[in-house]
Tab-separated table of C-alpha atoms in Angstrom:
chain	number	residue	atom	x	y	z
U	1	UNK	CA	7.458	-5.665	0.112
U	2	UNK	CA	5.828	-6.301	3.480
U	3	UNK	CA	4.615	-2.940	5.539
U	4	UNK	CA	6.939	-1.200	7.104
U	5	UNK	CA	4.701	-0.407	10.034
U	6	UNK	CA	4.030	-3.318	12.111
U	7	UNK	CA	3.885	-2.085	15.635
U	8	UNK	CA	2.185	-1.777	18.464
U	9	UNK	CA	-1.653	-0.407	18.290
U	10	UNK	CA	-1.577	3.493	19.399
U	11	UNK	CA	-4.454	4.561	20.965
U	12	UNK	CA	-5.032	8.191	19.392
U	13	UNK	CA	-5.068	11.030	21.718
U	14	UNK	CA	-7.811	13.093	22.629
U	15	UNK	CA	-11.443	12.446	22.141
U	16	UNK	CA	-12.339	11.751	18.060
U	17	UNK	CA	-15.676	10.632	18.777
U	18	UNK	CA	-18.981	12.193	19.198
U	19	UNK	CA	-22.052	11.104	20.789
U	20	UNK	CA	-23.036	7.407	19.730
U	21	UNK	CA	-25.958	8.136	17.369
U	22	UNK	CA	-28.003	5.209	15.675
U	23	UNK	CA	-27.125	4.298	11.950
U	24	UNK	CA	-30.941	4.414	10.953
U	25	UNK	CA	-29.738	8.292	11.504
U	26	UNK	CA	-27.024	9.246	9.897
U	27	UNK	CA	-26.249	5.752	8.412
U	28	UNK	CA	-22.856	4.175	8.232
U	29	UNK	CA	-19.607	6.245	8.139
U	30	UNK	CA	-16.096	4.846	6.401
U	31	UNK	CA	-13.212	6.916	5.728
U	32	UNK	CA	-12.526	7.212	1.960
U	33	UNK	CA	-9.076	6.021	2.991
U	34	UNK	CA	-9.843	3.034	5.326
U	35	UNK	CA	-8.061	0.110	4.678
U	36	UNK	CA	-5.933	1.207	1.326
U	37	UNK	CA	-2.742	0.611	0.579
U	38	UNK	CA	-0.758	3.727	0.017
U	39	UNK	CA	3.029	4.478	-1.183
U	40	UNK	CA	4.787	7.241	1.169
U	41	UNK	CA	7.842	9.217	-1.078
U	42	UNK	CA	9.648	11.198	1.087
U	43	UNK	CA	12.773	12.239	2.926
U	44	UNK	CA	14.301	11.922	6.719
U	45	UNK	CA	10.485	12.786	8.315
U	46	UNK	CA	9.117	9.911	6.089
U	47	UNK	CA	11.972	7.744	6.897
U	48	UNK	CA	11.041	4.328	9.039
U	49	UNK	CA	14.975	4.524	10.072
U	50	UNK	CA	14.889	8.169	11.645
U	51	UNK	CA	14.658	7.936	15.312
U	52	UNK	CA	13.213	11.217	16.195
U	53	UNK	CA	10.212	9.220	16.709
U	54	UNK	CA	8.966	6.139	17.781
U	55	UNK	CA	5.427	6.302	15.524
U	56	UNK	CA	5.850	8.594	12.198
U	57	UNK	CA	2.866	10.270	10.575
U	58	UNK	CA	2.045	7.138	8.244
U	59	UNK	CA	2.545	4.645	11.278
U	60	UNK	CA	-0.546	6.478	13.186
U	61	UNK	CA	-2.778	6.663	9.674
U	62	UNK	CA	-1.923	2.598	9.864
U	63	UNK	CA	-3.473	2.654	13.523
U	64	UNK	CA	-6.329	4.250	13.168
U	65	UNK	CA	-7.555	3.950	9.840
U	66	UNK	CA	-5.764	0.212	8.706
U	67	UNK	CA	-3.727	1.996	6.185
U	68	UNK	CA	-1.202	-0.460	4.623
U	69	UNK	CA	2.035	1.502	4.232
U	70	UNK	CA	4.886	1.227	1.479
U	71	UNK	CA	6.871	3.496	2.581
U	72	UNK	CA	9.962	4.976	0.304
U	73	UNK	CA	11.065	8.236	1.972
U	74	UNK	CA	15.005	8.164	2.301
U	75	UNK	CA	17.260	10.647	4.999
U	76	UNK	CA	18.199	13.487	3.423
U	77	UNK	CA	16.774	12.943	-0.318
U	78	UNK	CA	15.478	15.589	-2.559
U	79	UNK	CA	12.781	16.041	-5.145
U	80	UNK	CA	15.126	14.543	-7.584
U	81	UNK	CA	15.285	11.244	-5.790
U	82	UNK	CA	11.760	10.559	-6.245
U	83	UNK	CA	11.543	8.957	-9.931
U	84	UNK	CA	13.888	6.502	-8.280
U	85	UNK	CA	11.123	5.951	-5.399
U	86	UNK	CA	8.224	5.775	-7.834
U	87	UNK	CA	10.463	3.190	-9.905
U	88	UNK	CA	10.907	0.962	-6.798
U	89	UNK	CA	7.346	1.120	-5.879
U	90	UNK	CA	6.380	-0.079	-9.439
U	91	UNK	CA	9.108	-2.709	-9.570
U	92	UNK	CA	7.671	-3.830	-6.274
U	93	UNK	CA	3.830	-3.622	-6.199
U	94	UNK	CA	3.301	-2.752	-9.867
U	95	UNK	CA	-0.318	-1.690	-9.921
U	96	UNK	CA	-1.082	-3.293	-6.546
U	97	UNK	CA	-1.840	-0.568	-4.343
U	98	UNK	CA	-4.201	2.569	-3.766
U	99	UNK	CA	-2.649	5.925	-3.795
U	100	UNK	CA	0.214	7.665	-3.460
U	101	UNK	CA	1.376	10.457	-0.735
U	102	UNK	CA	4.653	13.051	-1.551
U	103	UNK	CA	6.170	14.461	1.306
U	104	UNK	CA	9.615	16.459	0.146
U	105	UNK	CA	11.393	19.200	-0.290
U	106	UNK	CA	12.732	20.639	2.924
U	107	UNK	CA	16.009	19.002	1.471
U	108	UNK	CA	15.929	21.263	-1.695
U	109	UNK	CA	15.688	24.632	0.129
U	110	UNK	CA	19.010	23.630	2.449
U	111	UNK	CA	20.894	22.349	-0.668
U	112	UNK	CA	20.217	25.847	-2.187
U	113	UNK	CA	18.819	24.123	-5.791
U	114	UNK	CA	17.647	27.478	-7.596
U	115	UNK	CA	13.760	27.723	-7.614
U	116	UNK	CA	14.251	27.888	-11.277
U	117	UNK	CA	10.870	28.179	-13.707
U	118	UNK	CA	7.640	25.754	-14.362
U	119	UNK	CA	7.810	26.223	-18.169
U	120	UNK	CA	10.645	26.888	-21.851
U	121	UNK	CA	8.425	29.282	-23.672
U	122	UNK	CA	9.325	29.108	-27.364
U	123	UNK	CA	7.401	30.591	-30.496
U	124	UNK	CA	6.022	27.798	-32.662
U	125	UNK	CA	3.717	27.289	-35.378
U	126	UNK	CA	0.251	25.801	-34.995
U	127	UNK	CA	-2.449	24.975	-37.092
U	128	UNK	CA	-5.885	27.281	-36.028
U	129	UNK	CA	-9.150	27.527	-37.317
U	130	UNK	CA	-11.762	30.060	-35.499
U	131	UNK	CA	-15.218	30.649	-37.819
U	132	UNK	CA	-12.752	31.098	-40.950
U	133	UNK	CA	-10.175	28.357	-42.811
U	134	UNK	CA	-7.788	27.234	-40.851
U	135	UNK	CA	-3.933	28.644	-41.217
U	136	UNK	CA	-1.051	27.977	-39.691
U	137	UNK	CA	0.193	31.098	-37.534
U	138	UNK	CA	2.648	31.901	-34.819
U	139	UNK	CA	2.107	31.837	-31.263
U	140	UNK	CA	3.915	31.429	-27.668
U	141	UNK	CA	4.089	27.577	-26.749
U	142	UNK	CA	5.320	26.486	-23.639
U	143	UNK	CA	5.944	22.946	-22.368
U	144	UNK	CA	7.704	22.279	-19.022
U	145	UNK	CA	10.779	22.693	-17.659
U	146	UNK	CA	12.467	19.326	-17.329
U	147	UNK	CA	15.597	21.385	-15.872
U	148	UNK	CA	17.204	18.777	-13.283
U	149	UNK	CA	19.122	21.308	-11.419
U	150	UNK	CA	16.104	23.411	-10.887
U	151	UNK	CA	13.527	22.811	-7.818
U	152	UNK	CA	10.523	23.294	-10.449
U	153	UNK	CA	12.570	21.177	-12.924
U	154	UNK	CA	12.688	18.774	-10.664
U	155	UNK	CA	9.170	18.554	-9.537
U	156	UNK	CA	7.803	18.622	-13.142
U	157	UNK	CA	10.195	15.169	-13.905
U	158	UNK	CA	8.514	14.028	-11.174
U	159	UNK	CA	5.655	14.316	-11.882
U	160	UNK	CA	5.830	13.330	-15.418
U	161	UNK	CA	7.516	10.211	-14.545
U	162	UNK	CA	4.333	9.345	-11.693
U	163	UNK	CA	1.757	10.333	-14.282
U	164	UNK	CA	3.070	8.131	-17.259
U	165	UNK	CA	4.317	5.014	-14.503
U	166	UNK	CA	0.499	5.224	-12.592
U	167	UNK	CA	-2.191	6.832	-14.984
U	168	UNK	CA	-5.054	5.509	-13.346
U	169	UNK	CA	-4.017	6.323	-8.986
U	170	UNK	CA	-4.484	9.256	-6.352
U	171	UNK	CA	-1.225	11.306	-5.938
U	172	UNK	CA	-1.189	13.580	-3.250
U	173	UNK	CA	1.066	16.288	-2.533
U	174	UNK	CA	1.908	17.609	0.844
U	175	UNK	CA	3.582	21.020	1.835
U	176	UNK	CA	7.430	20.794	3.500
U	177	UNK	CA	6.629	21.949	7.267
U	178	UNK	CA	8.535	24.842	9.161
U	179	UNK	CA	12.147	24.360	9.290
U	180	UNK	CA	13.931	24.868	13.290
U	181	UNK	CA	17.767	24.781	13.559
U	182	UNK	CA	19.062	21.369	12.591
U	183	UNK	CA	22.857	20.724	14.252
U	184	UNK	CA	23.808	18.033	14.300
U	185	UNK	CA	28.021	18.039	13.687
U	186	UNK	CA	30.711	20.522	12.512
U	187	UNK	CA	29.772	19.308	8.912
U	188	UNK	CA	25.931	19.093	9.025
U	189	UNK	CA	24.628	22.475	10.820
U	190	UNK	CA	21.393	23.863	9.006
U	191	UNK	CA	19.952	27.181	10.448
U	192	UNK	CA	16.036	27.773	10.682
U	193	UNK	CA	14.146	28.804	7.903
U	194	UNK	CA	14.880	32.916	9.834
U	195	UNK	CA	17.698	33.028	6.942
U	196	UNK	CA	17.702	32.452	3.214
U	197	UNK	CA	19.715	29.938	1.867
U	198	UNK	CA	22.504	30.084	-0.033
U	199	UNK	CA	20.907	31.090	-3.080
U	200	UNK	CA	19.411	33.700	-1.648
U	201	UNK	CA	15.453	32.293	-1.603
U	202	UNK	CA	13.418	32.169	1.210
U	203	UNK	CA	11.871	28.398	2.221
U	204	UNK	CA	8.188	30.533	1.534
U	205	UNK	CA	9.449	29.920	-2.692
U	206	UNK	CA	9.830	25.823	-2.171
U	207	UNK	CA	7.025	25.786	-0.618
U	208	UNK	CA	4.624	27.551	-2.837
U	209	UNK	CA	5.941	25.639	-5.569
U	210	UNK	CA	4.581	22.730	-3.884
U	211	UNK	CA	1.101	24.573	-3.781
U	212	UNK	CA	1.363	25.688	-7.196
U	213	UNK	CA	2.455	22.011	-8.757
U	214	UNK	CA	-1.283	20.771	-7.710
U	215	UNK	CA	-2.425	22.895	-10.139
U	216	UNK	CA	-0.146	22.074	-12.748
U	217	UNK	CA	-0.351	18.673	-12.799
U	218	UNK	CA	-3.671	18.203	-11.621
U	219	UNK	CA	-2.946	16.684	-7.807
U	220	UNK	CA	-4.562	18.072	-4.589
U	221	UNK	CA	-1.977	19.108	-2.094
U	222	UNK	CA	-2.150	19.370	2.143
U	223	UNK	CA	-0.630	22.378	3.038
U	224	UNK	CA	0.867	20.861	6.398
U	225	UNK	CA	2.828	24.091	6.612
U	226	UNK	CA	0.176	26.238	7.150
U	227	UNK	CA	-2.233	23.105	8.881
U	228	UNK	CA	-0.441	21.512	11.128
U	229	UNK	CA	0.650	23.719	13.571
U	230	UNK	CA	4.007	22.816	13.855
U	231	UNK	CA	6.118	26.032	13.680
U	232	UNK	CA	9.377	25.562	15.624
U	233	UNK	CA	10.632	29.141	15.563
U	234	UNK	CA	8.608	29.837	18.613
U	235	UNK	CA	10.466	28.155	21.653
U	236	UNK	CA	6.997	26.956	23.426
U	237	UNK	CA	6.458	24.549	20.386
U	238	UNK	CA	9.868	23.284	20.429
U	239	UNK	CA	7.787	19.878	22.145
U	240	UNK	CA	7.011	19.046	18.846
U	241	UNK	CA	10.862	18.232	17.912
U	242	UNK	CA	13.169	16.296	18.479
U	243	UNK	CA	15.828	18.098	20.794
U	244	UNK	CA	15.321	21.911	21.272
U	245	UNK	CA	18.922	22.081	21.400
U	246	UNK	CA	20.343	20.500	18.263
U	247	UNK	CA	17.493	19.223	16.400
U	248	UNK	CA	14.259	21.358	16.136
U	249	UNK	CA	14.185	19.986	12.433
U	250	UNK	CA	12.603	16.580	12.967
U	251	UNK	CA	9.441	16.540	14.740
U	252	UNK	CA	9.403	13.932	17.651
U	253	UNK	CA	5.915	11.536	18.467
U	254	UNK	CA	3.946	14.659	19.563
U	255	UNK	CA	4.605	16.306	16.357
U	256	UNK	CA	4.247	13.610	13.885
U	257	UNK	CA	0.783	13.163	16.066
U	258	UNK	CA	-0.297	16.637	14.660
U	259	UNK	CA	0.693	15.972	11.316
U	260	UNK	CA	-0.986	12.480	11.126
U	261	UNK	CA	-4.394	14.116	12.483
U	262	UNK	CA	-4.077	17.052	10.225
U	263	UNK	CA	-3.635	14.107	7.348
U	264	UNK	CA	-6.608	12.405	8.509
U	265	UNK	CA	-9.354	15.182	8.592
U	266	UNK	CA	-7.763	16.399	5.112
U	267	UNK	CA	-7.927	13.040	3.543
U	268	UNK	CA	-11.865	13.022	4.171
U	269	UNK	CA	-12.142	15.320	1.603
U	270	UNK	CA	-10.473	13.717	-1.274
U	271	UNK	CA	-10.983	10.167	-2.606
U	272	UNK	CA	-8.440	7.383	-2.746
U	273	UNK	CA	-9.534	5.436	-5.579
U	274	UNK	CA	-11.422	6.437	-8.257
U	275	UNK	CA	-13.023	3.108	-9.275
């Protein structure tokens, strides 16, 4: 699948660049991520065909740091759309590419799917042995939730499916970002993440899920919720969106600006292959 990306070359704002300093000083600098080829799973934000913005966050990464992007993300989808995404990106590249970047779940918390739990606890037998013969004796066993109505549920056959289909690649999990007032139609009008939703959680619970699946599945996670600055309750930062009147949902180039820079500083820290 050719890169979805092929645009114009955007100068990034602001200054990035220190003082020119020889390389027999501090030697030559790359950016784990230059030049990889990475798979973007997400929803409407991730979405190539969303025209709150001319340049989305993985569009800039291309620009400045010659990512090559796949990108998956779909309008509207949900944690339980991306198996499907992880299937296409196999079925297309196969092994063929460098890492992997989830951005999802804003989608989730308007649909109302309960939070729901991480693990089915059951008592089972095992077979022990600590500095005496082993026995076989009863404990608490868990194993996770694979619940596909469930938020948690959803994440953990997710995850499963990315581990088994791509053992050996980086998989990186980003926070959903601050939700403004999204209406759009009599049929389609969202209200900002001020209210629960119709289950009666708060967005905070989708999000820390997010935070908390890094740990369970071993993946680091960007917390662009609390990094990026983008919080559109606060009318001032409503230049980050799309249209402070009906969409403050969607950020607009400014904001997907803040959320590519936030990716690139975070990305230093974490490697893309692990060859």
């Amino acid at each position: 699948m050719p890169s979805l990306a092929q645009g114009r070359k955007v100068k990034p704002a602001g200054n990035i660049q220190s003082k020119k300093v020889s390389s027999t000083q501090v030697g030559l600098f790359c950016h784990p991520w230059q030049g990889r080829r990475v798979a973007y799973f997400g929803d409407s934000i991730t979405d190539p065909r969303n025209e709150a913005s001319d340049k989305k966050y993985w569009s800039l990464l291309q620009d400045w740091l010659g990512i090559e992007p796949f990108v998956y993300g779909i309008s509207g989808r949900q944690w339980n759309d991306i198996p499907r995404q992880a299937e296409q990106l196999k079925k297309e590249h196969g092994e063929e590419f460098d890492a992997i970047i989830i951005f999802i779940g804003t989608n989730d918390f308007n649909a109302a799917v309960p939070v729901g739990e991480w693990y089915v606890e059951t008592e089972d037998s095992v077979l022990v042995a600590v500095h005496k013969p082993k026995e076989v004796v009863l404990r608490c066993h868990r194993q996770p939730s694979m619940n596909k109505d469930t938020y948690r549920g959803r994440i953990n056959i997710a995850m499963r499916k990315i581990k088994e289909l791509f053992p050996k690649k980086q998989v990186v999990l980003m926070t959903p970002i601050h939700r403004g007032l999204f209406d759009r139609s009599n049929t389609n009008i969202q209200p900002t993440e001020a209210y629960q939703n119709a289950c009666g959680e708060w967005v905070d619970a989708y999000v820390q899920s997010v935070k908390q699946a890094g740990n369970i599945w071993s993946v680091p996670v960007i917390d662009l919720n609390a990094s990026c600055g983008l919080f559109p309750l606060v009318a001032q930062q409503l230049v980050h969106f799309n249209d402070a009147s009906v969409d403050q949902l969607h950020p607009n180039n400014s904001g997907h600006l803040r959320m590519a820079r936030t990716m690139m500083y975070q990305l230093l820290t974490l490697p893309c292959v692990f060859e």
